[in-house]
CSV table of C-alpha atoms in Angstrom, one decimal:
chain,number,residue,atom,x,y,z
E,1,MET,CA,-29.4,12.5,-23.0
E,2,ILE,CA,-26.6,11.9,-25.4
E,3,ASP,CA,-23.4,11.2,-24.3
E,4,VAL,CA,-20.6,14.3,-25.5
E,5,TYR,CA,-16.7,13.6,-25.6
E,6,LEU,CA,-14.6,15.8,-25.6
E,7,LEU,CA,-11.5,15.7,-27.3
E,8,SER,CA,-8.4,17.8,-26.0
E,9,GLY,CA,-4.4,18.3,-26.8
E,10,PHE,CA,-1.9,19.6,-29.2
E,11,LEU,CA,-1.7,19.7,-33.1
E,12,GLY,CA,0.0,16.1,-33.9
E,13,SER,CA,-0.9,14.7,-30.7
E,14,GLY,CA,-2.6,11.5,-31.8
E,15,LYS,CA,-6.4,13.3,-31.3
E,16,THR,CA,-7.7,12.6,-34.6
E,17,SER,CA,-5.8,8.7,-34.3
E,18,LEU,CA,-8.2,8.6,-31.9
E,19,LEU,CA,-11.2,9.8,-32.9
E,20,LEU,CA,-11.0,7.3,-36.0
E,21,HIS,CA,-10.1,4.1,-33.6
E,22,THR,CA,-13.2,5.1,-31.5
E,23,ILE,CA,-16.0,5.8,-34.1
E,24,GLU,CA,-15.1,2.2,-35.3
E,25,GLN,CA,-15.8,0.7,-32.0
E,26,LEU,CA,-19.1,2.3,-31.7
E,27,LYS,CA,-20.2,1.1,-34.7
E,28,GLN,CA,-19.2,-2.2,-33.8
E,29,GLN,CA,-21.4,-1.5,-30.6
E,30,GLY,CA,-24.4,-0.9,-32.7
E,31,LYS,CA,-24.3,2.6,-31.5
E,32,LYS,CA,-24.9,5.8,-34.0
E,33,PRO,CA,-22.3,8.6,-33.4
E,34,ALA,CA,-21.7,12.0,-34.9
E,35,VAL,CA,-18.1,14.0,-35.1
E,36,LEU,CA,-18.3,18.1,-34.3
E,37,MET,CA,-14.3,18.8,-35.8
E,38,ASN,CA,-12.7,22.0,-35.5
E,39,GLU,CA,-9.7,23.3,-37.6
E,40,PHE,CA,-7.9,26.4,-37.7
E,41,GLY,CA,-7.2,26.5,-41.1
E,42,ALA,CA,-10.0,27.0,-43.7
E,43,LEU,CA,-9.6,23.2,-45.1
E,44,PRO,CA,-10.8,20.0,-43.6
E,45,PHE,CA,-7.7,17.8,-43.3
E,46,ASP,CA,-8.8,16.2,-40.5
E,47,SER,CA,-12.8,16.7,-41.7
E,48,ASN,CA,-11.5,14.3,-44.3
E,49,ALA,CA,-10.3,11.0,-43.0
E,50,VAL,CA,-14.3,10.8,-41.2
E,51,GLU,CA,-15.6,11.2,-43.4
E,52,GLY,CA,-14.2,8.0,-45.3
E,53,GLU,CA,-16.0,5.9,-42.5
E,54,GLY,CA,-19.2,6.5,-43.6
E,55,ASP,CA,-22.0,7.8,-42.8
E,56,ILE,CA,-21.2,9.6,-39.8
E,57,PRO,CA,-23.0,12.8,-39.5
E,58,LEU,CA,-20.5,15.3,-38.9
E,59,LYS,CA,-19.8,18.3,-38.6
E,60,GLU,CA,-16.9,21.8,-38.7
E,61,LEU,CA,-15.7,24.2,-37.5
E,62,LEU,CA,-13.1,25.8,-40.1
E,63,GLU,CA,-11.1,29.3,-39.4
E,64,GLY,CA,-11.9,29.4,-35.9
E,65,CYS,CA,-11.3,28.1,-32.3
E,66,ILE,CA,-14.5,26.5,-31.0
E,67,CYS,CA,-13.2,27.8,-27.2
E,68,CYS,CA,-13.1,31.6,-28.8
E,69,THR,CA,-15.1,33.3,-31.6
E,70,GLY,CA,-15.9,30.3,-32.6
E,71,SER,CA,-18.9,29.8,-30.0
E,72,GLU,CA,-21.2,30.7,-31.3
E,73,LYS,CA,-20.6,28.5,-34.6
E,74,THR,CA,-20.3,25.6,-32.1
E,75,GLU,CA,-23.4,25.8,-30.8
E,76,ALA,CA,-25.1,26.0,-33.8
E,77,GLN,CA,-22.8,23.0,-35.4
E,78,LEU,CA,-24.4,21.1,-32.4
E,79,GLN,CA,-28.0,22.5,-32.8
E,80,GLY,CA,-27.6,21.0,-36.4
E,81,LEU,CA,-26.1,17.7,-35.1
E,82,LEU,CA,-29.0,17.2,-33.0
E,83,GLU,CA,-31.7,18.8,-35.3
E,84,GLU,CA,-30.7,16.8,-38.3
E,85,ASN,CA,-29.5,13.8,-36.9
E,86,GLU,CA,-32.3,12.4,-33.9
E,87,ASP,CA,-31.2,8.8,-33.7
E,88,ILE,CA,-27.2,9.5,-32.5
E,89,ASP,CA,-26.2,8.1,-29.3
E,90,VAL,CA,-22.4,10.1,-28.8
E,91,ILE,CA,-21.6,12.9,-29.7
E,92,LEU,CA,-16.8,13.5,-30.0
E,93,ILE,CA,-16.0,16.7,-30.2
E,94,GLU,CA,-12.4,17.5,-31.6
E,95,THR,CA,-11.1,20.3,-31.0
E,96,THR,CA,-8.3,22.4,-31.9
E,97,GLY,CA,-4.4,22.3,-30.1
E,98,ALA,CA,-4.9,26.0,-29.7
E,99,ALA,CA,-8.7,25.2,-27.2
E,100,HIS,CA,-8.1,25.8,-23.6
E,101,PRO,CA,-10.6,23.1,-21.8
E,102,VAL,CA,-12.1,25.3,-19.6
E,103,GLU,CA,-13.7,27.8,-22.6
E,104,ALA,CA,-14.1,24.8,-24.9
E,105,LEU,CA,-16.5,22.9,-22.3
E,106,ASP,CA,-17.8,26.7,-22.8
E,107,ALA,CA,-18.7,26.5,-26.3
E,108,VAL,CA,-20.0,23.3,-26.3
E,109,TYR,CA,-22.5,24.3,-23.3
E,110,SER,CA,-25.8,26.2,-24.7
E,111,PRO,CA,-28.5,26.6,-22.3
E,112,LEU,CA,-30.5,26.2,-25.5
E,113,PHE,CA,-29.5,22.5,-25.6
E,114,ALA,CA,-27.8,21.8,-22.0
E,115,ASP,CA,-30.3,19.7,-21.1
E,116,ARG,CA,-30.5,17.2,-23.9
E,117,LEU,CA,-25.9,16.4,-23.3
E,118,ASN,CA,-24.2,14.4,-21.4
E,119,VAL,CA,-20.8,15.6,-20.9
E,120,LYS,CA,-18.5,12.6,-19.6
E,121,GLY,CA,-15.8,14.0,-20.0
E,122,ILE,CA,-12.2,15.5,-21.4
E,123,ILE,CA,-9.7,13.0,-22.6
E,124,THR,CA,-6.1,15.1,-23.7
E,125,ILE,CA,-3.9,13.4,-25.6
E,126,ALA,CA,-0.4,14.2,-24.5
E,127,ASP,CA,2.7,13.7,-26.9
E,128,ALA,CA,5.3,12.0,-24.4
E,129,LYS,CA,7.9,13.7,-26.5
E,130,ARG,CA,6.2,16.9,-25.8
E,131,TRP,CA,5.8,16.5,-22.5
E,132,LEU,CA,9.7,15.5,-21.5
E,133,GLU,CA,10.5,18.7,-24.1
E,134,ARG,CA,8.1,21.6,-23.1
E,135,GLU,CA,10.2,23.4,-21.2
E,136,GLY,CA,11.7,24.3,-25.0
E,137,LEU,CA,7.7,25.8,-25.7
E,138,THR,CA,7.6,29.6,-25.1
E,139,PRO,CA,5.8,30.0,-22.2
E,140,GLN,CA,2.3,31.4,-23.7
E,141,ILE,CA,2.6,28.0,-25.9
E,142,ARG,CA,3.8,26.0,-22.6
E,143,ALA,CA,0.8,27.4,-20.9
E,144,LEU,CA,-1.7,26.2,-22.7
E,145,PHE,CA,-0.2,22.6,-22.9
E,146,MET,CA,0.3,22.1,-19.4
E,147,GLU,CA,-3.5,23.8,-19.1
E,148,GLN,CA,-4.8,20.7,-21.7
E,149,ILE,CA,-3.5,18.1,-19.2
E,150,ARG,CA,-4.5,19.6,-16.0
E,151,HIS,CA,-7.9,20.1,-16.6
E,152,ALA,CA,-8.4,16.2,-18.2
E,153,HIS,CA,-10.3,13.6,-17.0
E,154,LEU,CA,-8.4,11.2,-18.6
E,155,LEU,CA,-4.7,11.1,-19.9
E,156,VAL,CA,-3.5,9.8,-23.1
E,157,ALA,CA,0.3,9.8,-22.5
E,158,ASN,CA,0.7,9.0,-27.0
E,159,LYS,CA,3.5,8.0,-28.5
E,160,VAL,CA,5.4,6.4,-26.1
E,161,ASP,CA,7.0,3.6,-28.9
E,162,LEU,CA,9.1,6.2,-29.5
E,163,LEU,CA,10.3,6.9,-26.0
E,164,THR,CA,12.8,4.6,-23.6
E,165,GLU,CA,11.3,2.6,-21.0
E,166,GLU,CA,12.7,5.4,-18.3
E,167,GLU,CA,11.3,8.3,-20.4
E,168,VAL,CA,7.9,6.7,-20.5
E,169,ALA,CA,8.3,6.8,-16.9
E,170,THR,CA,9.7,10.3,-16.2
E,171,VAL,CA,6.3,11.4,-18.0
E,172,THR,CA,3.7,8.9,-16.7
E,173,MET,CA,5.4,10.3,-13.2
E,174,GLY,CA,5.3,13.5,-13.7
E,175,LEU,CA,1.5,13.7,-15.1
E,176,SER,CA,0.2,12.0,-13.1
E,177,ASN,CA,1.8,14.9,-10.7
E,178,PHE,CA,0.4,17.4,-12.4
E,179,ASN,CA,-3.1,16.4,-12.5
E,180,GLU,CA,-3.7,14.3,-10.2
E,181,THR,CA,-7.3,13.1,-10.7
E,182,ALA,CA,-6.9,12.0,-13.8
E,183,PRO,CA,-6.4,8.4,-15.0
E,184,ILE,CA,-3.1,7.9,-17.0
E,185,ILE,CA,-3.0,5.1,-20.1
E,186,GLN,CA,0.7,4.8,-22.5
E,187,THR,CA,-0.5,4.5,-25.8
E,188,VAL,CA,0.8,4.1,-29.4
E,189,GLY,CA,-0.8,5.0,-32.0
E,190,ALA,CA,-3.7,6.6,-29.8
E,191,LYS,CA,-5.1,2.8,-29.5
E,192,ILE,CA,-7.9,3.0,-26.6
E,193,ASP,CA,-10.4,0.2,-26.1
E,194,PHE,CA,-13.7,2.6,-25.7
E,195,SER,CA,-14.8,0.6,-23.1
E,196,PHE,CA,-11.3,1.4,-20.8
E,197,ILE,CA,-12.9,5.9,-21.9
E,198,GLU,CA,-16.9,4.9,-20.5
E,199,LYS,CA,-15.9,2.6,-17.1
E,200,VAL,CA,-13.2,5.9,-15.9
E,201,LEU,CA,-15.6,8.6,-16.9
E,202,ASN,CA,-19.1,7.1,-15.1
E,203,THR,CA,-16.4,6.1,-12.5
E,204,PRO,CA,-16.4,8.4,-9.6
E,205,LYS,CA,-12.7,9.2,-8.4
E,206,ARG,CA,-11.6,10.9,-5.3
E,207,ARG,CA,-9.2,13.9,-5.0
E,208,THR,CA,-6.0,13.2,-2.2
E,209,ASP,CA,-7.3,14.7,0.4
E,210,ALA,CA,-10.8,12.6,-0.1
E,211,SER,CA,-12.9,15.1,-1.5
E,212,ILE,CA,-15.6,14.7,-4.0
E,213,ILE,CA,-15.5,17.2,-6.7
E,214,SER,CA,-18.8,17.7,-8.7
E,215,GLY,CA,-20.8,14.6,-8.3
E,216,LYS,CA,-19.0,12.3,-10.8
E,217,GLY,CA,-15.6,12.9,-9.5
E,218,LEU,CA,-14.4,15.2,-12.1
E,219,PRO,CA,-12.0,17.4,-11.5
E,220,LEU,CA,-14.0,20.0,-14.2
E,221,SER,CA,-17.7,19.7,-14.6
E,222,SER,CA,-20.9,21.8,-15.3
E,223,LYS,CA,-24.5,22.0,-13.6
E,224,LEU,CA,-27.7,23.4,-15.7
E,225,LEU,CA,-29.4,25.5,-13.0
E,226,THR,CA,-33.6,26.3,-13.8
E,227,PHE,CA,-35.4,29.7,-12.8
E,228,THR,CA,-38.6,29.3,-10.5
E,229,GLU,CA,-39.0,33.1,-10.3
E,230,SER,CA,-37.4,36.7,-11.4
E,231,VAL,CA,-34.5,37.7,-9.4
E,232,ASP,CA,-32.9,41.5,-8.8
E,233,LYS,CA,-30.6,42.4,-11.3
E,234,GLU,CA,-28.6,43.7,-8.4
E,235,GLU,CA,-28.9,41.2,-6.2
E,236,PHE,CA,-27.8,38.2,-8.3
E,237,GLU,CA,-25.0,40.3,-9.7
E,238,ASN,CA,-23.9,40.9,-5.7
E,239,TRP,CA,-24.3,36.8,-6.3
E,240,VAL,CA,-22.5,35.6,-8.9
E,241,GLN,CA,-19.6,38.2,-7.6
E,242,SER,CA,-19.3,36.4,-3.7
E,243,LEU,CA,-18.9,33.1,-6.1
E,244,PRO,CA,-15.6,30.7,-5.8
E,245,SER,CA,-12.8,31.6,-8.1
E,246,THR,CA,-13.6,28.1,-8.9
E,247,VAL,CA,-16.1,28.9,-10.9
E,248,TYR,CA,-14.8,29.6,-14.5
E,249,ARG,CA,-18.1,30.2,-16.4
E,250,MET,CA,-21.7,31.0,-16.2
E,251,LYS,CA,-24.3,31.6,-19.0
E,252,GLY,CA,-27.7,31.7,-20.0
E,253,TYR,CA,-30.9,33.2,-19.5
E,254,VAL,CA,-31.8,34.8,-16.2
E,255,PRO,CA,-35.6,36.2,-15.7
E,256,VAL,CA,-34.7,39.6,-13.8
E,257,LYS,CA,-37.7,41.5,-12.5
E,258,GLY,CA,-39.5,44.0,-13.7
E,259,ALA,CA,-38.6,42.6,-17.4
E,260,SER,CA,-41.2,40.5,-19.9
E,261,LYS,CA,-38.6,38.3,-21.2
E,262,PRO,CA,-35.6,36.8,-19.8
E,263,PHE,CA,-32.0,38.5,-19.9
E,264,LEU,CA,-29.2,36.6,-21.9
E,265,PHE,CA,-26.5,36.7,-19.0
E,266,GLN,CA,-22.8,35.8,-19.4
E,267,TYR,CA,-20.3,35.2,-16.6
E,268,ALA,CA,-16.3,35.1,-17.0
E,269,TYR,CA,-12.4,36.1,-15.6
E,270,GLY,CA,-15.1,38.1,-13.2
E,271,MET,CA,-16.9,40.3,-15.7
E,272,VAL,CA,-20.7,40.2,-15.7
E,273,ASN,CA,-22.4,40.5,-18.9
E,274,TRP,CA,-26.5,41.7,-19.9
E,275,LEU,CA,-28.3,41.8,-23.0
E,276,ALA,CA,-31.6,42.1,-23.7
E,277,GLU,CA,-33.7,39.2,-25.9
E,278,TYR,CA,-36.8,39.5,-28.0
E,279,VAL,CA,-37.7,36.3,-27.7
E,280,LYS,CA,-38.8,34.7,-24.0
E,281,MET,CA,-36.0,31.9,-23.8
E,282,GLU,CA,-36.3,28.5,-21.7
E,283,PRO,CA,-34.9,30.7,-17.7
E,284,ARG,CA,-32.2,28.3,-16.9
E,285,LEU,CA,-28.9,28.8,-16.7
E,286,VAL,CA,-25.5,26.9,-16.7
E,287,ILE,CA,-22.5,27.0,-14.7
E,288,ILE,CA,-18.4,25.3,-15.5
E,289,GLY,CA,-16.1,24.8,-12.4
E,290,GLU,CA,-14.3,22.9,-10.2
E,291,GLY,CA,-16.4,22.2,-7.0
E,292,ILE,CA,-19.4,23.9,-8.1
E,293,ASP,CA,-22.8,21.0,-6.8
E,294,ASP,CA,-23.4,23.6,-4.0
E,295,ILE,CA,-24.2,26.1,-5.7
E,296,ASN,CA,-27.3,27.7,-5.7
E,297,PHE,CA,-29.0,31.4,-5.8
E,298,GLY,CA,-30.4,32.7,-2.4
E,299,SER,CA,-28.8,29.6,-0.6
E,300,SER,CA,-25.7,30.1,2.0
E,301,GLU,CA,-22.8,30.6,-1.1
E,302,GLY,CA,-24.7,34.1,-2.1
E,303,GLY,CA,-25.0,35.1,1.6
E,304,HIS,CA,-28.6,34.5,1.7
E,305,PRO,CA,-28.9,31.3,3.9
E,306,ASN,CA,-32.0,31.9,5.1
E,307,ARG,CA,-33.8,31.8,1.6
E,308,GLN,CA,-35.2,29.2,-0.2
E,309,PRO,CA,-32.7,28.2,-3.5
E,310,LEU,CA,-34.3,29.8,-6.3
E,311,PHE,CA,-32.6,27.2,-8.7
E,312,GLY,CA,-33.2,23.8,-8.6
């Protein structure tokens, strides 16, 4: 499997700087990184910096956000990286400043290749000065800024050289209180030892209530479920609606009784959508959320405690 790291954070926070530092370190380790960059405009300003690093496989997603209308393009670009570069060890994905972490993760997880990718986590780069001045942001921008921080698996408080020691302490304490599970590292120029990132995202963490989340200890994670038999459509929808609110997204191909080919199934914000497929796809489903390890159709979560799970 190929390790995947998502770099999140607002425009100007230091994502591209962290990306370039990470690429250099991976190359020094003898690894082959590839990059997917999502730029909101039509010109690949940040991508040009990556191209200067040499023969790094690079795909770009321009004029759209990875997390909404660009999700299908994201899938196509990732598929291209996988097909064109068989020796990739690591994929680094830099999202736009407008990307919501949950939706960015959703765009990355396609049932077509989810079994080939090992998403290690979301690294959110937070501009330390912007955190102190967050009340001056518009409500919508501030909400997105806070969501990027809340869902991080590792928080980078960048540009601390612009603050006093007291302000740095205030930022660190504030970030820690808002996201109790993510380790925080203070940086200048977003310089981090990649071995530290690996160690943090490979080490199980516990919430303050001592409950382990998602097996890997990540607050936001995914689960790939595969079908062993067809399901009743209405019964499946009832199971979906019974899931906890911490299930944010589902997408994949669901084999339905009476249909010759699996349906494309998508779920978001409590809404379900079915779309007939004309090609027989691998029957599997990706679930994205918090605390989702024990979710299986046919288990007690779905209201059928006496059944064997249809997923494995």
